[in-house]
Amino acid sequence: MTVLVALGGSAGAAADDGLARVRSTQTLRWGGDLQGGEPYVFQDPDDPQRIVGFEVEIADALARRLGVRPAFVQNDWHLLVPALGRGDFDVVLNGLEVTPARRGQVAFTRPYFAFDATLVVRRDEANVGSLADLRGRRVGTLGGSLSHDIVAAHPEVELVLYEGTEEPYLDLEQGRLDGVVLDHIIADRYGLVRPTLRDAGAVGQGVYAAAVLPGEPALREALDAALEGMIRDGELRAILERWKLWDDRQLRLGDFAAPEAASGPAGLTAAQVELFVRAAGVTVVISVLSMALAVLGGLVLSVLRRYGGPVTRALAGAYVELLRGTPVLLQLYVLYYGLAPVIALDPFTAAVLGLGLNYAAYEAELYRAGLDAIPRGQTEAALALGMSRGQAFGRIVLPQALRVALPGMANDFIGLLKDTSLVSVITVVELTKQMTITAVYLQTWLVPGLLCAGLYLLLSLPLAHLARRLEQRLVPVPA
């Protein structure tokens, strides 16, 4: 990331600063993430083609005062700073907290919103009033946020990272977490609206500010002047009041002292490499268990589709089409969050079940092809020799069908190994998730990304070699 930001800064300087670019294009491109939801920036429920939110109104006001038009650019919140370095937009304006680490990467404008980091717990946890009271217990927060830094500074609690703002409170209600720390603006709208949860107090303070590239001081000064004008004539307060966000905390904006920029970490440490190896172990365990479930489930499905009655054949066929026809990421969300009120699976179990049930549909098709490849004459010959239909299937047909399907199964196992990266959305820290955590800490995606890719290759290359060997040995040679 440092490299990208540096490159972006050089590019910006070469382009006579970002302000000249904005004026020449007559457009202020601002980056944000619609997933952050209300009240930041989100789709208007009455008109999905339109985006609304207090940051949309701030962006509109800033662009108007610069004499240009605003243009929203959608980007994953965790990747807003790298995207700014790539030049995808001119300014980040989406709940970006001013932290020492970020001050080493971007240039912040003056803040436009002050918040408290609020600890939320269940109402039956009457004795909890601070993070110290949650020693040895699980506390959730948003990865890469200031709240993440606050919780990480308490090693006595187990940190659980999320990518959305509502999921931690759902897990807290279900008992899969013991506390959640997030900005009060999020806690008020997504956590404390739940009657089973309560505010356990503020555990930190922070501010939101817009961010530009460090090499674009003219753009930052122009945005600062526009924000100062909004504060002076009351437009910023009017926007915050309209979204029911104005409170005494905003009085801190006037005398906010930005933290000193932190120097970047020295580089990847042995402890971080150990975390990568541990995450690779989690990836392997989830892959093996999921594949075992997929093999067994696929076999049952293929037998039901071939030998079952009309109803079981139809049900098995519907299962295969449903699981193959919908994204596995969606299935993981439904299994972990959607079914939580009925059955609250822990993240690891949900990951194995989600991947295993999805891949069972693909394995069933492999077995079907394998069974179709066995001539019916072999079954008839087995029956003529006195075998029952079950014996003929188990001793004659199935072994040959599996032999045909085996190369495809090996290829599916490689695919499943890489699909384990999706289970990070349900808080499992596997290889890819560990890479993103380390990248945020190191402020660069290159080194953690290369290490992550190397470990995936180390795991998948032997499987690919095995798949090729099996294909050469087991696939029947055409007559």
CSV table of C-alpha atoms in Angstrom, one decimal:
chain,number,residue,atom,x,y,z
A,1,MET,CA,0.0,0.0,0.0
A,2,THR,CA,2.9,2.3,0.8
A,3,VAL,CA,4.2,1.8,-2.7
A,4,LEU,CA,0.7,2.4,-4.2
A,5,VAL,CA,0.2,5.6,-2.1
A,6,ALA,CA,3.7,6.8,-3.0
A,7,LEU,CA,3.0,6.1,-6.7
A,8,GLY,CA,-0.3,7.8,-6.4
A,9,GLY,CA,1.2,10.8,-4.7
A,10,SER,CA,3.9,11.1,-7.4
A,11,ALA,CA,1.2,10.9,-10.1
A,12,GLY,CA,-0.9,13.5,-8.4
A,13,ALA,CA,2.1,15.9,-8.1
A,14,ALA,CA,2.9,15.3,-11.8
A,15,ALA,CA,-0.7,16.2,-12.6
A,16,ASP,CA,-0.3,19.7,-10.9
A,17,ASP,CA,-2.2,18.5,-7.8
A,18,GLY,CA,-5.6,16.9,-7.5
A,19,LEU,CA,-7.4,20.3,-7.3
A,20,ALA,CA,-6.4,21.1,-10.9
A,21,ARG,CA,-7.6,17.6,-11.9
A,22,VAL,CA,-11.0,18.2,-10.2
A,23,ARG,CA,-11.4,21.6,-11.8
A,24,SER,CA,-10.5,20.4,-15.2
A,25,THR,CA,-12.9,17.5,-15.1
A,26,GLN,CA,-15.5,19.6,-13.3
A,27,THR,CA,-16.1,16.5,-11.1
A,28,LEU,CA,-15.3,15.6,-7.5
A,29,ARG,CA,-15.1,11.8,-7.4
A,30,TRP,CA,-15.6,10.6,-3.9
A,31,GLY,CA,-15.3,7.0,-2.7
A,32,GLY,CA,-17.6,5.2,-0.3
A,33,ASP,CA,-19.2,1.8,0.3
A,34,LEU,CA,-23.0,1.4,0.1
A,35,GLN,CA,-22.7,-1.7,2.4
A,36,GLY,CA,-22.0,0.8,5.3
A,37,GLY,CA,-25.7,1.5,5.1
A,38,GLU,CA,-27.8,4.1,6.8
A,39,PRO,CA,-27.0,6.9,7.7
A,40,TYR,CA,-23.7,7.1,5.9
A,41,VAL,CA,-24.4,6.4,2.2
A,42,PHE,CA,-27.1,4.0,1.0
A,43,GLN,CA,-29.7,3.4,-1.7
A,44,ASP,CA,-32.9,5.4,-1.2
A,45,PRO,CA,-35.6,2.8,-0.3
A,46,ASP,CA,-38.2,4.8,-2.3
A,47,ASP,CA,-35.9,5.2,-5.3
A,48,PRO,CA,-33.1,2.6,-5.5
A,49,GLN,CA,-31.5,4.5,-8.4
A,50,ARG,CA,-30.7,7.3,-6.0
A,51,ILE,CA,-28.2,7.3,-3.1
A,52,VAL,CA,-28.8,9.2,0.1
A,53,GLY,CA,-27.1,9.7,3.5
A,54,PHE,CA,-25.5,12.4,5.5
A,55,GLU,CA,-22.1,11.9,3.7
A,56,VAL,CA,-23.9,12.2,0.4
A,57,GLU,CA,-25.1,15.6,1.5
A,58,ILE,CA,-21.7,16.6,2.7
A,59,ALA,CA,-20.1,15.5,-0.6
A,60,ASP,CA,-22.8,17.5,-2.5
A,61,ALA,CA,-22.0,20.6,-0.4
A,62,LEU,CA,-18.2,20.2,-0.8
A,63,ALA,CA,-18.6,19.8,-4.6
A,64,ARG,CA,-20.9,22.8,-4.8
A,65,ARG,CA,-18.5,25.0,-2.9
A,66,LEU,CA,-15.7,23.9,-5.2
A,67,GLY,CA,-17.8,24.7,-8.2
A,68,VAL,CA,-17.9,21.2,-9.6
A,69,ARG,CA,-20.4,18.3,-9.5
A,70,PRO,CA,-20.1,15.3,-7.2
A,71,ALA,CA,-19.7,11.7,-8.5
A,72,PHE,CA,-20.0,8.7,-6.1
A,73,VAL,CA,-17.6,5.8,-6.7
A,74,GLN,CA,-18.6,2.5,-5.0
A,75,ASN,CA,-15.7,0.7,-3.3
A,76,ASP,CA,-15.3,-1.9,-0.5
A,77,TRP,CA,-14.8,0.1,2.7
A,78,HIS,CA,-11.7,-1.9,3.7
A,79,LEU,CA,-10.0,-1.0,0.4
A,80,LEU,CA,-10.9,2.7,0.2
A,81,VAL,CA,-7.4,3.9,1.0
A,82,PRO,CA,-5.6,1.6,-1.5
A,83,ALA,CA,-8.2,2.6,-4.1
A,84,LEU,CA,-7.5,6.2,-3.4
A,85,GLY,CA,-3.8,5.4,-4.1
A,86,ARG,CA,-4.8,3.8,-7.4
A,87,GLY,CA,-6.5,7.0,-8.5
A,88,ASP,CA,-10.0,5.5,-8.5
A,89,PHE,CA,-11.4,8.7,-7.0
A,90,ASP,CA,-10.3,12.0,-5.7
A,91,VAL,CA,-11.3,11.8,-2.0
A,92,VAL,CA,-12.5,9.2,0.5
A,93,LEU,CA,-15.6,10.3,2.4
A,94,ASN,CA,-17.2,7.4,4.2
A,95,GLY,CA,-16.7,7.1,7.9
A,96,LEU,CA,-12.9,7.0,7.6
A,97,GLU,CA,-11.6,7.4,11.1
A,98,VAL,CA,-8.5,9.5,11.7
A,99,THR,CA,-5.9,7.1,13.2
A,100,PRO,CA,-2.1,7.4,13.5
A,101,ALA,CA,-1.6,4.5,11.0
A,102,ARG,CA,-3.9,6.2,8.3
A,103,ARG,CA,-2.2,9.5,8.8
A,104,GLY,CA,1.0,7.8,7.5
A,105,GLN,CA,-0.9,6.9,4.3
A,106,VAL,CA,-3.2,9.8,3.4
A,107,ALA,CA,-3.8,13.5,4.1
A,108,PHE,CA,-6.9,14.1,6.2
A,109,THR,CA,-9.0,17.2,6.0
A,110,ARG,CA,-10.5,18.8,9.1
A,111,PRO,CA,-13.0,16.4,10.7
A,112,TYR,CA,-16.7,16.6,10.0
A,113,PHE,CA,-18.1,14.2,12.6
A,114,ALA,CA,-17.1,13.1,16.2
A,115,PHE,CA,-18.0,9.8,17.7
A,116,ASP,CA,-17.6,7.5,20.7
A,117,ALA,CA,-16.5,3.9,20.4
A,118,THR,CA,-19.4,2.2,22.2
A,119,LEU,CA,-19.3,-1.2,24.0
A,120,VAL,CA,-22.6,-3.0,23.6
A,121,VAL,CA,-23.4,-6.2,25.6
A,122,ARG,CA,-26.5,-8.3,26.3
A,123,ARG,CA,-28.9,-6.9,29.0
A,124,ASP,CA,-28.3,-10.0,31.2
A,125,GLU,CA,-24.6,-9.1,31.4
A,126,ALA,CA,-25.3,-6.5,34.2
A,127,ASN,CA,-21.7,-6.5,35.6
A,128,VAL,CA,-20.0,-5.6,32.3
A,129,GLY,CA,-19.0,-2.0,32.0
A,130,SER,CA,-15.6,-2.1,30.2
A,131,LEU,CA,-13.5,-4.3,28.0
A,132,ALA,CA,-11.6,-5.4,31.1
A,133,ASP,CA,-14.8,-7.1,32.3
A,134,LEU,CA,-14.8,-9.3,29.2
A,135,ARG,CA,-11.5,-11.0,30.0
A,136,GLY,CA,-11.2,-14.3,28.0
A,137,ARG,CA,-14.4,-13.7,26.1
A,138,ARG,CA,-15.2,-12.9,22.5
A,139,VAL,CA,-15.6,-9.2,21.4
A,140,GLY,CA,-16.6,-8.4,17.8
A,141,THR,CA,-15.8,-5.3,15.8
A,142,LEU,CA,-15.3,-4.1,12.2
A,143,GLY,CA,-11.9,-5.0,10.7
A,144,GLY,CA,-9.6,-2.1,10.0
A,145,SER,CA,-11.6,0.4,12.1
A,146,LEU,CA,-10.5,2.5,15.1
A,147,SER,CA,-12.6,0.2,17.2
A,148,HIS,CA,-10.5,-2.7,15.9
A,149,ASP,CA,-7.4,-0.9,17.3
A,150,ILE,CA,-9.1,-0.2,20.6
A,151,VAL,CA,-10.1,-3.9,21.1
A,152,ALA,CA,-6.7,-5.1,19.9
A,153,ALA,CA,-5.1,-3.1,22.6
A,154,HIS,CA,-6.8,-5.4,25.1
A,155,PRO,CA,-5.1,-8.8,24.6
A,156,GLU,CA,-7.1,-10.2,27.4
A,157,VAL,CA,-10.2,-10.4,25.1
A,158,GLU,CA,-10.6,-12.6,22.0
A,159,LEU,CA,-11.0,-10.3,19.0
A,160,VAL,CA,-13.5,-11.3,16.3
A,161,LEU,CA,-13.5,-9.4,13.0
A,162,TYR,CA,-16.5,-8.7,10.8
A,163,GLU,CA,-17.0,-7.0,7.4
A,164,GLY,CA,-20.5,-5.6,8.0
A,165,THR,CA,-22.1,-3.4,10.7
A,166,GLU,CA,-25.2,-5.5,11.5
A,167,GLU,CA,-23.7,-9.0,11.7
A,168,PRO,CA,-21.8,-8.5,15.0
A,169,TYR,CA,-25.0,-7.5,16.9
A,170,LEU,CA,-26.8,-10.5,15.5
A,171,ASP,CA,-24.1,-12.8,16.8
A,172,LEU,CA,-24.2,-11.0,20.1
A,173,GLU,CA,-27.9,-11.6,20.4
A,174,GLN,CA,-27.3,-15.3,19.5
A,175,GLY,CA,-24.6,-15.7,22.2
A,176,ARG,CA,-21.8,-16.2,19.7
A,177,LEU,CA,-20.2,-13.0,21.0
A,178,ASP,CA,-20.0,-11.4,24.4
A,179,GLY,CA,-19.6,-7.8,23.4
A,180,VAL,CA,-19.4,-5.5,20.3
A,181,VAL,CA,-17.3,-2.3,20.0
A,182,LEU,CA,-18.3,0.0,17.2
A,183,ASP,CA,-18.8,3.8,16.6
A,184,HIS,CA,-21.9,5.0,18.5
A,185,ILE,CA,-23.6,6.0,15.2
A,186,ILE,CA,-23.5,2.3,14.3
A,187,ALA,CA,-24.4,1.1,17.8
A,188,ASP,CA,-27.4,3.4,18.0
A,189,ARG,CA,-28.9,2.2,14.6
A,190,TYR,CA,-27.9,-1.4,14.4
A,191,GLY,CA,-27.3,-2.6,18.0
A,192,LEU,CA,-29.3,-0.7,20.6
A,193,VAL,CA,-32.5,-1.0,18.6
A,194,ARG,CA,-32.5,-4.7,19.7
A,195,PRO,CA,-34.3,-5.0,23.1
A,196,THR,CA,-31.9,-7.7,24.3
A,197,LEU,CA,-28.8,-5.4,24.1
A,198,ARG,CA,-27.6,-2.5,26.1
A,199,ASP,CA,-25.0,0.3,26.0
A,200,ALA,CA,-22.1,-0.6,28.4
A,201,GLY,CA,-20.3,2.7,27.9
A,202,ALA,CA,-17.8,4.4,25.7
A,203,VAL,CA,-14.3,2.8,25.4
A,204,GLY,CA,-12.8,5.4,23.1
A,205,GLN,CA,-13.3,8.5,20.9
A,206,GLY,CA,-12.6,9.4,17.4
A,207,VAL,CA,-13.6,11.6,14.4
A,208,TYR,CA,-14.4,11.1,10.7
A,209,ALA,CA,-12.6,13.1,8.1
A,210,ALA,CA,-12.2,13.2,4.3
A,211,ALA,CA,-8.9,11.9,3.0
A,212,VAL,CA,-6.9,12.8,-0.1
A,213,LEU,CA,-3.5,11.7,-1.4
A,214,PRO,CA,-0.5,13.2,0.6
A,215,GLY,CA,0.8,14.7,-2.6
A,216,GLU,CA,-2.3,16.8,-3.3
A,217,PRO,CA,-2.1,19.6,-0.7
A,218,ALA,CA,-4.1,22.1,-2.8
A,219,LEU,CA,-7.1,19.7,-2.9
A,220,ARG,CA,-6.9,19.1,0.8
A,221,GLU,CA,-6.7,22.9,1.5
A,222,ALA,CA,-9.7,23.5,-0.8
A,223,LEU,CA,-11.8,20.9,1.0
A,224,ASP,CA,-10.7,22.2,4.3
A,225,ALA,CA,-11.9,25.7,3.3
A,226,ALA,CA,-15.2,24.3,2.1
A,227,LEU,CA,-15.7,22.4,5.3
A,228,GLU,CA,-14.8,25.4,7.4
A,229,GLY,CA,-17.4,27.4,5.4
A,230,MET,CA,-20.0,24.7,6.1
A,231,ILE,CA,-19.2,24.9,9.8
A,232,ARG,CA,-19.3,28.7,9.9
A,233,ASP,CA,-22.6,29.1,8.1
A,234,GLY,CA,-24.2,26.2,9.9
A,235,GLU,CA,-24.7,23.9,6.8
A,236,LEU,CA,-22.8,21.0,8.4
A,237,ARG,CA,-24.8,21.2,11.6
A,238,ALA,CA,-28.0,21.4,9.5
A,239,ILE,CA,-27.0,18.2,7.7
A,240,LEU,CA,-26.2,16.3,10.9
A,241,GLU,CA,-29.4,17.5,12.5
A,242,ARG,CA,-31.4,16.4,9.5
A,243,TRP,CA,-30.0,12.9,10.0
A,244,LYS,CA,-30.4,13.1,13.8
A,245,LEU,CA,-26.7,13.0,14.3
A,246,TRP,CA,-26.0,16.3,16.0
A,247,ASP,CA,-25.1,16.0,19.7
A,248,ASP,CA,-22.6,17.4,22.3
A,249,ARG,CA,-19.9,15.2,20.8
A,250,GLN,CA,-19.8,17.5,17.8
A,251,LEU,CA,-18.5,20.3,20.0
A,252,ARG,CA,-15.2,18.4,20.0
A,253,LEU,CA,-14.7,19.1,16.3
A,254,GLY,CA,-13.5,22.6,16.9
A,255,ASP,CA,-10.6,21.7,19.1
A,256,PHE,CA,-9.8,18.3,17.7
A,257,ALA,CA,-6.0,17.6,17.7
A,258,ALA,CA,-5.1,15.1,15.1
A,259,PRO,CA,-2.9,12.2,16.3
A,260,GLU,CA,0.7,12.1,15.1
A,261,ALA,CA,1.3,9.9,12.1
A,262,ALA,CA,2.7,6.5,13.0
A,263,SER,CA,5.7,5.3,11.2
A,264,GLY,CA,5.1,2.2,9.1
A,265,PRO,CA,5.8,-1.2,10.6
A,266,ALA,CA,9.2,-2.6,9.9
A,267,GLY,CA,7.9,-5.5,7.9
A,268,LEU,CA,6.6,-9.1,8.1
A,269,THR,CA,7.7,-10.6,11.4
A,270,ALA,CA,8.2,-14.3,12.4
A,271,ALA,CA,5.0,-14.1,14.6
A,272,GLN,CA,3.0,-13.0,11.6
A,273,VAL,CA,4.4,-15.8,9.4
A,274,GLU,CA,3.4,-18.2,12.2
A,275,LEU,CA,-0.2,-16.8,12.0
A,276,PHE,CA,-0.2,-17.4,8.3
A,277,VAL,CA,0.9,-21.0,8.8
A,278,ARG,CA,-1.8,-21.4,11.5
A,279,ALA,CA,-4.4,-20.0,9.1
A,280,ALA,CA,-3.2,-22.3,6.4
A,281,GLY,CA,-3.9,-25.2,8.8
A,282,VAL,CA,-7.4,-23.9,9.3
A,283,THR,CA,-7.8,-23.8,5.5
A,284,VAL,CA,-6.7,-27.4,5.2
A,285,VAL,CA,-8.9,-28.7,8.0
A,286,ILE,CA,-12.0,-27.0,6.6
A,287,SER,CA,-11.2,-28.2,3.1
A,288,VAL,CA,-10.7,-31.8,4.2
A,289,LEU,CA,-13.9,-32.0,6.3
A,290,SER,CA,-16.0,-30.2,3.7
A,291,MET,CA,-14.7,-32.5,1.0
A,292,ALA,CA,-15.5,-35.6,3.1
A,293,LEU,CA,-19.1,-34.2,3.6
A,294,ALA,CA,-19.3,-33.4,-0.1
A,295,VAL,CA,-18.2,-36.9,-1.2
A,296,LEU,CA,-20.7,-38.6,1.1
A,297,GLY,CA,-23.5,-36.2,0.3
A,298,GLY,CA,-22.8,-36.4,-3.5
A,299,LEU,CA,-22.9,-40.2,-3.4
A,300,VAL,CA,-26.3,-40.3,-1.6
A,301,LEU,CA,-27.7,-37.7,-4.0
A,302,SER,CA,-26.5,-39.6,-7.1
A,303,VAL,CA,-27.9,-42.9,-5.9
A,304,LEU,CA,-31.3,-41.3,-5.1
A,305,ARG,CA,-31.4,-39.7,-8.5
A,306,ARG,CA,-30.6,-43.0,-10.2
A,307,TYR,CA,-32.5,-45.5,-8.2
A,308,GLY,CA,-35.0,-43.6,-6.1
A,309,GLY,CA,-38.7,-43.2,-6.7
A,310,PRO,CA,-40.2,-40.2,-8.6
A,311,VAL,CA,-40.4,-38.0,-5.4
A,312,THR,CA,-36.9,-38.7,-4.2
A,313,ARG,CA,-35.4,-38.3,-7.7
A,314,ALA,CA,-37.2,-34.9,-8.0
A,315,LEU,CA,-36.1,-33.8,-4.5
A,316,ALA,CA,-32.5,-34.8,-5.2
A,317,GLY,CA,-32.5,-33.1,-8.6
A,318,ALA,CA,-33.9,-29.9,-7.0
A,319,TYR,CA,-31.2,-29.9,-4.4
A,320,VAL,CA,-28.5,-30.2,-7.0
A,321,GLU,CA,-29.9,-27.4,-9.1
A,322,LEU,CA,-30.5,-25.1,-6.1
A,323,LEU,CA,-27.1,-25.5,-4.7
A,324,ARG,CA,-25.3,-25.3,-8.1
A,325,GLY,CA,-27.5,-22.4,-9.2
A,326,THR,CA,-26.8,-20.0,-6.3
A,327,PRO,CA,-23.5,-18.6,-5.0
A,328,VAL,CA,-21.8,-20.4,-2.2
A,329,LEU,CA,-21.2,-17.0,-0.6
A,330,LEU,CA,-25.0,-16.4,-0.4
A,331,GLN,CA,-25.5,-19.9,1.0
A,332,LEU,CA,-22.9,-19.2,3.8
A,333,TYR,CA,-24.7,-16.0,4.7
A,334,VAL,CA,-28.1,-17.8,4.9
A,335,LEU,CA,-26.6,-20.8,6.9
A,336,TYR,CA,-24.8,-18.6,9.4
A,337,TYR,CA,-26.9,-15.5,9.8
A,338,GLY,CA,-30.2,-16.4,8.2
A,339,LEU,CA,-30.8,-19.5,10.2
A,340,ALA,CA,-29.3,-18.1,13.4
A,341,PRO,CA,-32.8,-17.6,15.1
A,342,VAL,CA,-33.5,-21.3,14.5
A,343,ILE,CA,-30.0,-22.8,15.0
A,344,ALA,CA,-27.0,-20.8,15.9
A,345,LEU,CA,-24.1,-22.7,14.4
A,346,ASP,CA,-20.6,-21.7,15.4
A,347,PRO,CA,-18.5,-20.2,12.5
A,348,PHE,CA,-16.3,-23.3,12.0
A,349,THR,CA,-19.3,-25.7,11.8
A,350,ALA,CA,-21.1,-23.3,9.5
A,351,ALA,CA,-18.1,-23.1,7.2
A,352,VAL,CA,-17.7,-26.9,6.9
A,353,LEU,CA,-21.4,-27.4,6.4
A,354,GLY,CA,-21.8,-24.6,3.9
A,355,LEU,CA,-18.9,-25.7,1.7
A,356,GLY,CA,-19.7,-29.4,2.1
A,357,LEU,CA,-23.4,-29.1,1.2
A,358,ASN,CA,-22.5,-26.9,-1.8
A,359,TYR,CA,-19.9,-29.2,-3.2
A,360,ALA,CA,-22.1,-32.2,-2.7
A,361,ALA,CA,-24.2,-31.0,-5.6
A,362,TYR,CA,-21.2,-30.9,-7.9
A,363,GLU,CA,-19.9,-34.3,-6.7
A,364,ALA,CA,-23.4,-35.8,-7.3
A,365,GLU,CA,-23.1,-34.8,-11.0
A,366,LEU,CA,-19.6,-36.5,-11.2
A,367,TYR,CA,-21.0,-39.7,-9.8
A,368,ARG,CA,-24.0,-39.6,-12.1
A,369,ALA,CA,-21.6,-39.4,-15.1
A,370,GLY,CA,-19.5,-42.2,-13.6
A,371,LEU,CA,-22.6,-44.4,-13.1
A,372,ASP,CA,-23.8,-43.7,-16.6
A,373,ALA,CA,-20.4,-44.8,-18.0
A,374,ILE,CA,-20.9,-48.4,-16.7
A,375,PRO,CA,-22.7,-50.6,-19.2
A,376,ARG,CA,-26.0,-52.1,-17.9
A,377,GLY,CA,-24.8,-55.5,-19.1
A,378,GLN,CA,-22.4,-55.6,-16.1
A,379,THR,CA,-25.3,-55.4,-13.7
A,380,GLU,CA,-27.3,-58.0,-15.6
A,381,ALA,CA,-24.3,-60.3,-15.6
A,382,ALA,CA,-23.9,-59.8,-11.8
A,383,LEU,CA,-27.6,-60.6,-11.3
A,384,ALA,CA,-27.2,-63.7,-13.5
A,385,LEU,CA,-24.4,-64.9,-11.2
A,386,GLY,CA,-26.8,-64.8,-8.2
A,387,MET,CA,-25.9,-61.4,-6.7
A,388,SER,CA,-28.6,-59.2,-5.3
A,389,ARG,CA,-29.1,-55.7,-6.8
A,390,GLY,CA,-27.4,-54.2,-3.8
A,391,GLN,CA,-24.4,-56.5,-4.2
A,392,ALA,CA,-24.2,-55.8,-7.9
A,393,PHE,CA,-24.2,-52.1,-7.2
A,394,GLY,CA,-21.7,-52.1,-4.3
A,395,ARG,CA,-19.3,-54.7,-5.7
A,396,ILE,CA,-19.5,-54.1,-9.5
A,397,VAL,CA,-21.0,-50.8,-10.5
A,398,LEU,CA,-19.9,-48.3,-7.8
A,399,PRO,CA,-16.2,-49.1,-7.7
A,400,GLN,CA,-15.9,-48.5,-11.5
A,401,ALA,CA,-18.1,-45.4,-11.3
A,402,LEU,CA,-15.8,-43.9,-8.6
A,403,ARG,CA,-12.8,-44.8,-10.7
A,404,VAL,CA,-14.2,-42.6,-13.5
A,405,ALA,CA,-15.2,-39.8,-11.1
A,406,LEU,CA,-12.0,-39.7,-9.1
A,407,PRO,CA,-10.0,-37.2,-11.3
A,408,GLY,CA,-12.9,-34.8,-11.2
A,409,MET,CA,-13.1,-35.1,-7.5
A,410,ALA,CA,-9.5,-34.2,-7.1
A,411,ASN,CA,-10.1,-31.1,-9.3
A,412,ASP,CA,-13.1,-30.2,-7.1
A,413,PHE,CA,-10.9,-30.5,-4.0
A,414,ILE,CA,-8.5,-27.9,-5.4
A,415,GLY,CA,-11.4,-25.6,-6.1
A,416,LEU,CA,-12.8,-26.1,-2.6
A,417,LEU,CA,-9.4,-25.3,-1.1
A,418,LYS,CA,-9.5,-21.9,-2.8
A,419,ASP,CA,-13.2,-21.4,-2.0
A,420,THR,CA,-12.4,-21.6,1.7
A,421,SER,CA,-11.5,-17.9,1.4
A,422,LEU,CA,-15.2,-17.2,1.3
A,423,VAL,CA,-15.8,-18.3,4.9
A,424,SER,CA,-14.1,-15.2,6.2
A,425,VAL,CA,-17.5,-13.5,5.9
A,426,ILE,CA,-18.7,-15.6,8.8
A,427,THR,CA,-15.7,-14.6,10.9
A,428,VAL,CA,-13.5,-17.7,10.3
A,429,VAL,CA,-9.8,-16.6,10.1
A,430,GLU,CA,-8.5,-18.7,7.3
A,431,LEU,CA,-5.6,-18.0,4.9
A,432,THR,CA,-7.1,-15.1,2.9
A,433,LYS,CA,-8.6,-13.4,6.0
A,434,GLN,CA,-5.2,-13.6,7.7
A,435,MET,CA,-3.7,-11.9,4.6
A,436,THR,CA,-6.2,-9.0,4.8
A,437,ILE,CA,-5.6,-8.6,8.5
A,438,THR,CA,-1.8,-8.5,8.0
A,439,ALA,CA,-2.1,-6.2,5.0
A,440,VAL,CA,-4.0,-3.6,7.0
A,441,TYR,CA,-1.4,-3.8,9.8
A,442,LEU,CA,1.6,-3.6,7.5
A,443,GLN,CA,-0.1,-0.9,5.3
A,444,THR,CA,0.9,-2.9,2.2
A,445,TRP,CA,-0.9,-5.7,0.3
A,446,LEU,CA,2.0,-6.9,-1.8
A,447,VAL,CA,4.1,-8.9,0.7
A,448,PRO,CA,1.1,-10.5,2.6
A,449,GLY,CA,-0.5,-11.2,-0.8
A,450,LEU,CA,2.6,-12.9,-2.2
A,451,LEU,CA,3.0,-15.0,1.0
A,452,CYS,CA,-0.7,-15.9,0.9
A,453,ALA,CA,-0.5,-16.9,-2.8
A,454,GLY,CA,2.7,-18.9,-2.1
A,455,LEU,CA,0.9,-20.9,0.7
A,456,TYR,CA,-2.1,-21.6,-1.6
A,457,LEU,CA,0.2,-22.8,-4.3
A,458,LEU,CA,2.1,-25.0,-1.8
A,459,LEU,CA,-1.3,-26.6,-0.8
A,460,SER,CA,-2.8,-26.9,-4.3
A,461,LEU,CA,0.1,-27.9,-6.4
A,462,PRO,CA,0.4,-31.5,-4.9
A,463,LEU,CA,-3.3,-31.9,-5.4
A,464,ALA,CA,-3.1,-30.7,-9.0
A,465,HIS,CA,-0.2,-33.2,-9.6
A,466,LEU,CA,-2.4,-35.9,-8.0
A,467,ALA,CA,-5.3,-35.0,-10.2
A,468,ARG,CA,-3.2,-35.3,-13.3
A,469,ARG,CA,-1.8,-38.7,-12.2
A,470,LEU,CA,-5.3,-40.0,-11.5
A,471,GLU,CA,-6.6,-38.7,-14.8
A,472,GLN,CA,-3.8,-40.5,-16.7
A,473,ARG,CA,-4.2,-43.8,-14.8
A,474,LEU,CA,-7.9,-44.1,-14.2
A,475,VAL,CA,-9.9,-42.5,-17.0
A,476,PRO,CA,-10.9,-45.3,-19.4
A,477,VAL,CA,-9.1,-45.3,-22.7
A,478,PRO,CA,-11.5,-44.9,-25.6
A,479,ALA,CA,-11.9,-48.1,-27.6
